[in-house]
Coordinates of C-alpha atoms in Angstrom, one line a residue:
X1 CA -2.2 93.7 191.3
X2 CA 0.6 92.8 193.2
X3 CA 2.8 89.4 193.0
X4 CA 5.2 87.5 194.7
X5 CA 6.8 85.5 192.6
X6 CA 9.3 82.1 193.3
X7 CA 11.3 80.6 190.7
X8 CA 11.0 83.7 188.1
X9 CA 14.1 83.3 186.4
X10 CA 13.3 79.4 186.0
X11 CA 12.1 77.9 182.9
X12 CA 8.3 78.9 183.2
X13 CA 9.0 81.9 185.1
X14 CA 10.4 83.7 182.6
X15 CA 8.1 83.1 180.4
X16 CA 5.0 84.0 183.0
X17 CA 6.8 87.5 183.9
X18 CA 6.6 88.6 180.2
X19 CA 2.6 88.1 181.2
X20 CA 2.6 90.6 184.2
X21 CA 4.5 94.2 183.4
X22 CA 1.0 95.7 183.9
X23 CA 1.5 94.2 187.6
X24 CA 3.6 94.6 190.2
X25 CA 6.0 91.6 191.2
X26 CA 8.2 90.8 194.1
X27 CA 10.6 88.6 192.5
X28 CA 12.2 86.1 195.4
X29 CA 15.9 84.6 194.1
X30 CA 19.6 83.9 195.4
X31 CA 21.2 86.7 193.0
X32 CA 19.4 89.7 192.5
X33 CA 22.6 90.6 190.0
X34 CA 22.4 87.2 187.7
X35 CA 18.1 87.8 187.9
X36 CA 18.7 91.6 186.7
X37 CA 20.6 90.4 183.8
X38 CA 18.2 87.3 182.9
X39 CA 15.3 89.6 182.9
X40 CA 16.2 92.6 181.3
X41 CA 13.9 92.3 178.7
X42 CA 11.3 91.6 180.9
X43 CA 11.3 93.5 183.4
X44 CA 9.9 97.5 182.4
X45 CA 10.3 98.6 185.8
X46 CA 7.6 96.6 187.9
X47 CA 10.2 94.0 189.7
X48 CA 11.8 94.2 192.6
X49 CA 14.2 91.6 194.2
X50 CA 14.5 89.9 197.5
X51 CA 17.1 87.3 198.3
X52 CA 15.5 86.2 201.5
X53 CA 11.9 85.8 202.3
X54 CA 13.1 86.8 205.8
X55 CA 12.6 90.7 204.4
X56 CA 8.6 90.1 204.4
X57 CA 7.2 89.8 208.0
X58 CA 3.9 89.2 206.4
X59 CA 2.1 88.9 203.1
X60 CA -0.7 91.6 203.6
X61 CA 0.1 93.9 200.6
X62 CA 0.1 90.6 197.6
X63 CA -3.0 90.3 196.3
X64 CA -1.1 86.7 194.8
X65 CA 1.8 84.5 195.5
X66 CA 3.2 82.3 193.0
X67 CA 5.4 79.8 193.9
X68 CA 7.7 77.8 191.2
X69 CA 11.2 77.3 193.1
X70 CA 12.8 74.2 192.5
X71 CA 16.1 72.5 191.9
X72 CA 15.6 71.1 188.4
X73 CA 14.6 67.3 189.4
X74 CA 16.1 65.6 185.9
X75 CA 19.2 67.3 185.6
X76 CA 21.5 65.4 187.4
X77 CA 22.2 61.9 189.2
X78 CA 19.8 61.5 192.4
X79 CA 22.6 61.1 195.2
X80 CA 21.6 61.3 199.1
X81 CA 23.0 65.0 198.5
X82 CA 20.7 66.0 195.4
X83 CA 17.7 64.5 196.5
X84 CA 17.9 66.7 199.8
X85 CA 18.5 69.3 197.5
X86 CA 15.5 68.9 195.4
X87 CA 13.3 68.7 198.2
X88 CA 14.2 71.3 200.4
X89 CA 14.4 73.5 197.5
X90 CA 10.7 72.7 196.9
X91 CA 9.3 72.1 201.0
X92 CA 11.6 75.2 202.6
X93 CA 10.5 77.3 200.7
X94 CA 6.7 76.3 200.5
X95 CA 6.6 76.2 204.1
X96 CA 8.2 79.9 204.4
X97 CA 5.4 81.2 202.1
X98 CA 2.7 79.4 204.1
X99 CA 4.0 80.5 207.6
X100 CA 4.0 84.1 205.9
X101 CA 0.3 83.7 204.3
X102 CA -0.7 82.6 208.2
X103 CA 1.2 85.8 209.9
X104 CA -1.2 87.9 207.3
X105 CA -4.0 89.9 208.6
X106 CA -5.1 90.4 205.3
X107 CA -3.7 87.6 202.7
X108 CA -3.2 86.7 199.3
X109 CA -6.7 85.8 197.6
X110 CA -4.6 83.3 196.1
X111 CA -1.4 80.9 196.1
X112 CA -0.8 79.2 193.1
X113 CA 2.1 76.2 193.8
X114 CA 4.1 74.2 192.4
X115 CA 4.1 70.4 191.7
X116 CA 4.2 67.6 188.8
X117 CA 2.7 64.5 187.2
X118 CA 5.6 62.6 188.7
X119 CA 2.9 62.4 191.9
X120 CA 1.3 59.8 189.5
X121 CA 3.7 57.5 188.9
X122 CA 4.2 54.7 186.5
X123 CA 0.4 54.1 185.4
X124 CA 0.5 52.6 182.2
X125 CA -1.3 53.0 179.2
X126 CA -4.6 53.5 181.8
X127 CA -5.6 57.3 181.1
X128 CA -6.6 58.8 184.5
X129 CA -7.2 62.9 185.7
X130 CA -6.9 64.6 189.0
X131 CA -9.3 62.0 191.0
X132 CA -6.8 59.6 190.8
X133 CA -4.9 59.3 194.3
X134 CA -2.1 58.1 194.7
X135 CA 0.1 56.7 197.1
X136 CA 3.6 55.3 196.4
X137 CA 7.0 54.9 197.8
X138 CA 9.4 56.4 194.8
X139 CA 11.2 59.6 194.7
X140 CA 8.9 62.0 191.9
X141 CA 5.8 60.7 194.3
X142 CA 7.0 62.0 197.4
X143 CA 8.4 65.0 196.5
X144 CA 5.7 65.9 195.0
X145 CA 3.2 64.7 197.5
X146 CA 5.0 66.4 200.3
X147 CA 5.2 70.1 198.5
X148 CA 1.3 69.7 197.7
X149 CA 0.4 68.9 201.5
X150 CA 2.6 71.9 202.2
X151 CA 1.6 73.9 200.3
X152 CA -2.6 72.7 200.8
X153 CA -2.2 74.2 204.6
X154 CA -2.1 77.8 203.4
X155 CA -5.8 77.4 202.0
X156 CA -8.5 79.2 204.3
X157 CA -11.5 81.2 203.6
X158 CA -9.5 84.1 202.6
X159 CA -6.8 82.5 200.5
X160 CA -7.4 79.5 197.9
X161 CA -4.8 77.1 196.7
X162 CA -4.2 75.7 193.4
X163 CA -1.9 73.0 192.7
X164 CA -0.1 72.7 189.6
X165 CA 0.7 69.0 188.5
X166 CA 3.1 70.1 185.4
X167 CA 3.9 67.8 182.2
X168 CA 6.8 68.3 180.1
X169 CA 6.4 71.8 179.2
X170 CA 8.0 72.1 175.4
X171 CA 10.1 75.6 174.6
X172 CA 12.7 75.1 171.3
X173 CA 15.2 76.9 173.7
X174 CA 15.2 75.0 176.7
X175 CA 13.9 71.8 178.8
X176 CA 13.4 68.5 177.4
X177 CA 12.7 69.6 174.0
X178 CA 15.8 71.9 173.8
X179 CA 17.5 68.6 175.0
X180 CA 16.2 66.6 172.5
X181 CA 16.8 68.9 169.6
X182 CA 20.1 68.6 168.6
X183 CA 20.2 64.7 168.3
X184 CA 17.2 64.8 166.5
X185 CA 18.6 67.3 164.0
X186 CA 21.5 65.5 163.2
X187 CA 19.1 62.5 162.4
X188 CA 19.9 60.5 165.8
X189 CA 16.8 60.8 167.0
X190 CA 14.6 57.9 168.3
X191 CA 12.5 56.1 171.3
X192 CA 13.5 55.7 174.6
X193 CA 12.7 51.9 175.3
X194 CA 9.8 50.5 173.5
X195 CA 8.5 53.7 173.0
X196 CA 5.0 52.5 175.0
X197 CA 5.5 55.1 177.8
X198 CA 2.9 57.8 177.8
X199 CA 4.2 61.1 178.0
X200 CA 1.8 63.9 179.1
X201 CA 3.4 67.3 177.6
X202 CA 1.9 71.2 177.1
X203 CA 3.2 73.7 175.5
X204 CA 4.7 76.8 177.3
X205 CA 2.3 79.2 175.4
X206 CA -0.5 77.7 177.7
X207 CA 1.7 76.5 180.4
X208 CA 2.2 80.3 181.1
X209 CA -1.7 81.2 180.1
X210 CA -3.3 78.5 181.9
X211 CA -1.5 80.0 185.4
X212 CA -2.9 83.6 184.4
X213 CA -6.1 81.6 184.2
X214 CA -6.3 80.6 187.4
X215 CA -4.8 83.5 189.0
X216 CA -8.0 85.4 187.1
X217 CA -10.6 82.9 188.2
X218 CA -11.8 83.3 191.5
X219 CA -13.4 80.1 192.1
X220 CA -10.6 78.0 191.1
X221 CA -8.5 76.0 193.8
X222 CA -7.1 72.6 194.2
X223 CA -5.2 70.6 191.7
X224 CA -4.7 71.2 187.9
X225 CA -3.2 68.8 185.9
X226 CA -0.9 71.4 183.0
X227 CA -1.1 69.1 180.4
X228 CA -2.6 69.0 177.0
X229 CA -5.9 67.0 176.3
X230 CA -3.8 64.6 174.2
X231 CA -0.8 62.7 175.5
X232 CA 1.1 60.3 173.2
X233 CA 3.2 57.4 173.5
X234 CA 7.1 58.3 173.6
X235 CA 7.2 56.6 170.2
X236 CA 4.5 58.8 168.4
X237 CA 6.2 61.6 170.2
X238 CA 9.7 61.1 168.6
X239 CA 8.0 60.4 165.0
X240 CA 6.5 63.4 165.2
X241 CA 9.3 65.3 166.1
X242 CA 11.7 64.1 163.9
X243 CA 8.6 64.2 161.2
X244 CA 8.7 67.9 162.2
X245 CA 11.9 68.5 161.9
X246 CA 12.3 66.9 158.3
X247 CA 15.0 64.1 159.8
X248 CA 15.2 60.5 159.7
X249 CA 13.6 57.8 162.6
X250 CA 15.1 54.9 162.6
X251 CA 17.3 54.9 166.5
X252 CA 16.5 54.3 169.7
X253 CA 18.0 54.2 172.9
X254 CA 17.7 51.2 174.9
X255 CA 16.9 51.4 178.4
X256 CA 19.5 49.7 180.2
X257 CA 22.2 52.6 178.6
X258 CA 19.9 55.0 180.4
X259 CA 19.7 53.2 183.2
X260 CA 23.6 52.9 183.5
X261 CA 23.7 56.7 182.8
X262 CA 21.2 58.2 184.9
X263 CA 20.4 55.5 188.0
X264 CA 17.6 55.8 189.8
X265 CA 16.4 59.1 187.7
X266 CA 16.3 56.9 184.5
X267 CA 12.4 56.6 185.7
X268 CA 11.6 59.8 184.8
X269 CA 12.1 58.7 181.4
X270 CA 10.1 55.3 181.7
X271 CA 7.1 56.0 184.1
X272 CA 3.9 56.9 181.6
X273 CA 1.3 59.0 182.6
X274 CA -1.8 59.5 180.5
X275 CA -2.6 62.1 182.5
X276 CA -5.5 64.4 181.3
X277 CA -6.0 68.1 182.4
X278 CA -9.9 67.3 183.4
X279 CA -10.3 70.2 185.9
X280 CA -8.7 73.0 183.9
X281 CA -10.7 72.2 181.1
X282 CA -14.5 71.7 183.2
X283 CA -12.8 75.3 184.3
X284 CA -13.1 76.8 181.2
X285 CA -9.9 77.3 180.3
X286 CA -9.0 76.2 176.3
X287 CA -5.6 75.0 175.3
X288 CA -4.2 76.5 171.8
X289 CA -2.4 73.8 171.1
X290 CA -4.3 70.2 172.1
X291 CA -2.6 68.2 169.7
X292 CA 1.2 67.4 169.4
X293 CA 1.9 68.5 165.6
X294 CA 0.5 71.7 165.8
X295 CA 2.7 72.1 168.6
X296 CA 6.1 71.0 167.7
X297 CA 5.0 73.1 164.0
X298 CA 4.3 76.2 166.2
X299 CA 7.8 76.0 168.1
X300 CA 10.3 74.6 165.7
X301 CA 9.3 77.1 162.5
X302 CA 7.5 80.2 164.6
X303 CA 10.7 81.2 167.2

């Protein structure tokens, strides 16, 4: 099998490449030089690097496209200047690999794509799955609504389209859980808020497995929510951490500080969504880790 491959020396994409050295990848990034370096215990030979998807006039020798680019959405404030960045690091892109899939006499079976559970939105303590549509005017919604619609147009009878709508995906050495760890082990851990806010999370283990899922099962298209069957409230998520990590719970930060700190991103932290990952699991596909506990055991005391 052969893969292009967006966003490999992100987060997740490290993590899926480890998956394919049996395949080979086509490994799309801005420096060939710092990717080398990130993946050189990854990469046995199978990857090659592109810096421009302006060296492909076509897509007909991928059997799969898989597209995770993205400028990270929570890292910094949203100015005018970052949210452009955001989004055209998501849209260009998408569109690019479309127009490419469309140019192909023979294309990719299937182009797996980017998105998030911020296309939700704030919905409460109401739990809700893939069926629920959405239509709102804050930032995570139309980002993420945009790159789906994009990335939808490449779907035709030859190539299928699946849409990942990703939770927080916990890794001890990186994202929000590497972010959270070193309060919490110092015993400074606590809610954000009231705690009430639902936060729908899977861990990278089947983050990374449930994309080699679908790239392995032909019938699957449309949207996935990557999250774990259980999500819990922000509260029972920082007990259990800090539970887990042998530390006391007793602080919390209030939202206005965040608000103060972060602006308008401060909803990323606030927004619940009880999303549940109804299609992936009617699919076939089983998570190893369901439940929080096991989780946060498996990556705090097994890495």
């Amino acid at each position: 099998m052969k893969i292009l491959v967006t966003g490999g020396t992100g987060f997740i994409g490290k993590e899926l490449l480890k998956h394919f050295t049996t395949f080979k990848v086509v490994l799309l990034t801005r420096d060939i030089a710092l990717a080398k370096r990130t993946l050189s215990y990854t990469d046995h030979g199978n990857i090659d690097y592109i810096s421009s998807l302006s060296e492909l006039r076509d897509l007909n020798d991928f059997d799969a496209v898989i597209n995770l680019a993205g400028e990270p959405i929570v890292d910094k404030r949203w100015t005018k200047k970052q949210k452009e960045l955001i989004c055209n690091s998501r849209w260009k892109i998408t569109e690019q690999l479309v127009n490419l899939i469309h140019a192909s006499g023979e294309p990719p079976a299937v182009f797996i794509s980017g998105s998030a559970v911020g296309y939700y939105g704030n919905q409460e303590a109401h739990p809700f799955d893939e069926s629920l549509h959405v239509n709102q005017p804050y930032f995570p919604h139309q980002v993420c609504s945009t790159w789906e619609q994009i990335a939808k147009r490449a779907r035709s009878e030859y190539t299928r389209v699946c849409i990942l709508r990703t939770g927080i995906v916990l890794k001890a050495d990186g994202g929000a859980l590497g972010k959270m760890l070193p309060p919490y082990k110092l015993g400074l851990g606590g809610p954000i808020g009231n705690g009430q806010q639902y936060m729908p999370w899977i861990h990278i283990q089947d983050m990374v497995r449930g994309i080699v899922y679908l790239l392995n099962t032909p019938h699957a298209h449309g949207k996935f929510n990557f999250c774990a069957p259980h999500p819990v409230t922000n509260k029972h998520f920082s007990q259990l951490l800090a539970k887990s990590l042998r530390r006391p719970h007793f602080m919390f930060t209030p939202r206005w500080l965040l608000k103060m700190a972060l602006g308008e991103s401060s909803i990323l932290l606030f927004d619940s969504a009880r999303a549940k990952p109804k299609r992936l699991t009617e699919l076939g596909f089983q998570f190893n880790f369901s439940r929080l506990e096991p989780a946060l055991k498996n990556l705090l005391h097994h890495t």
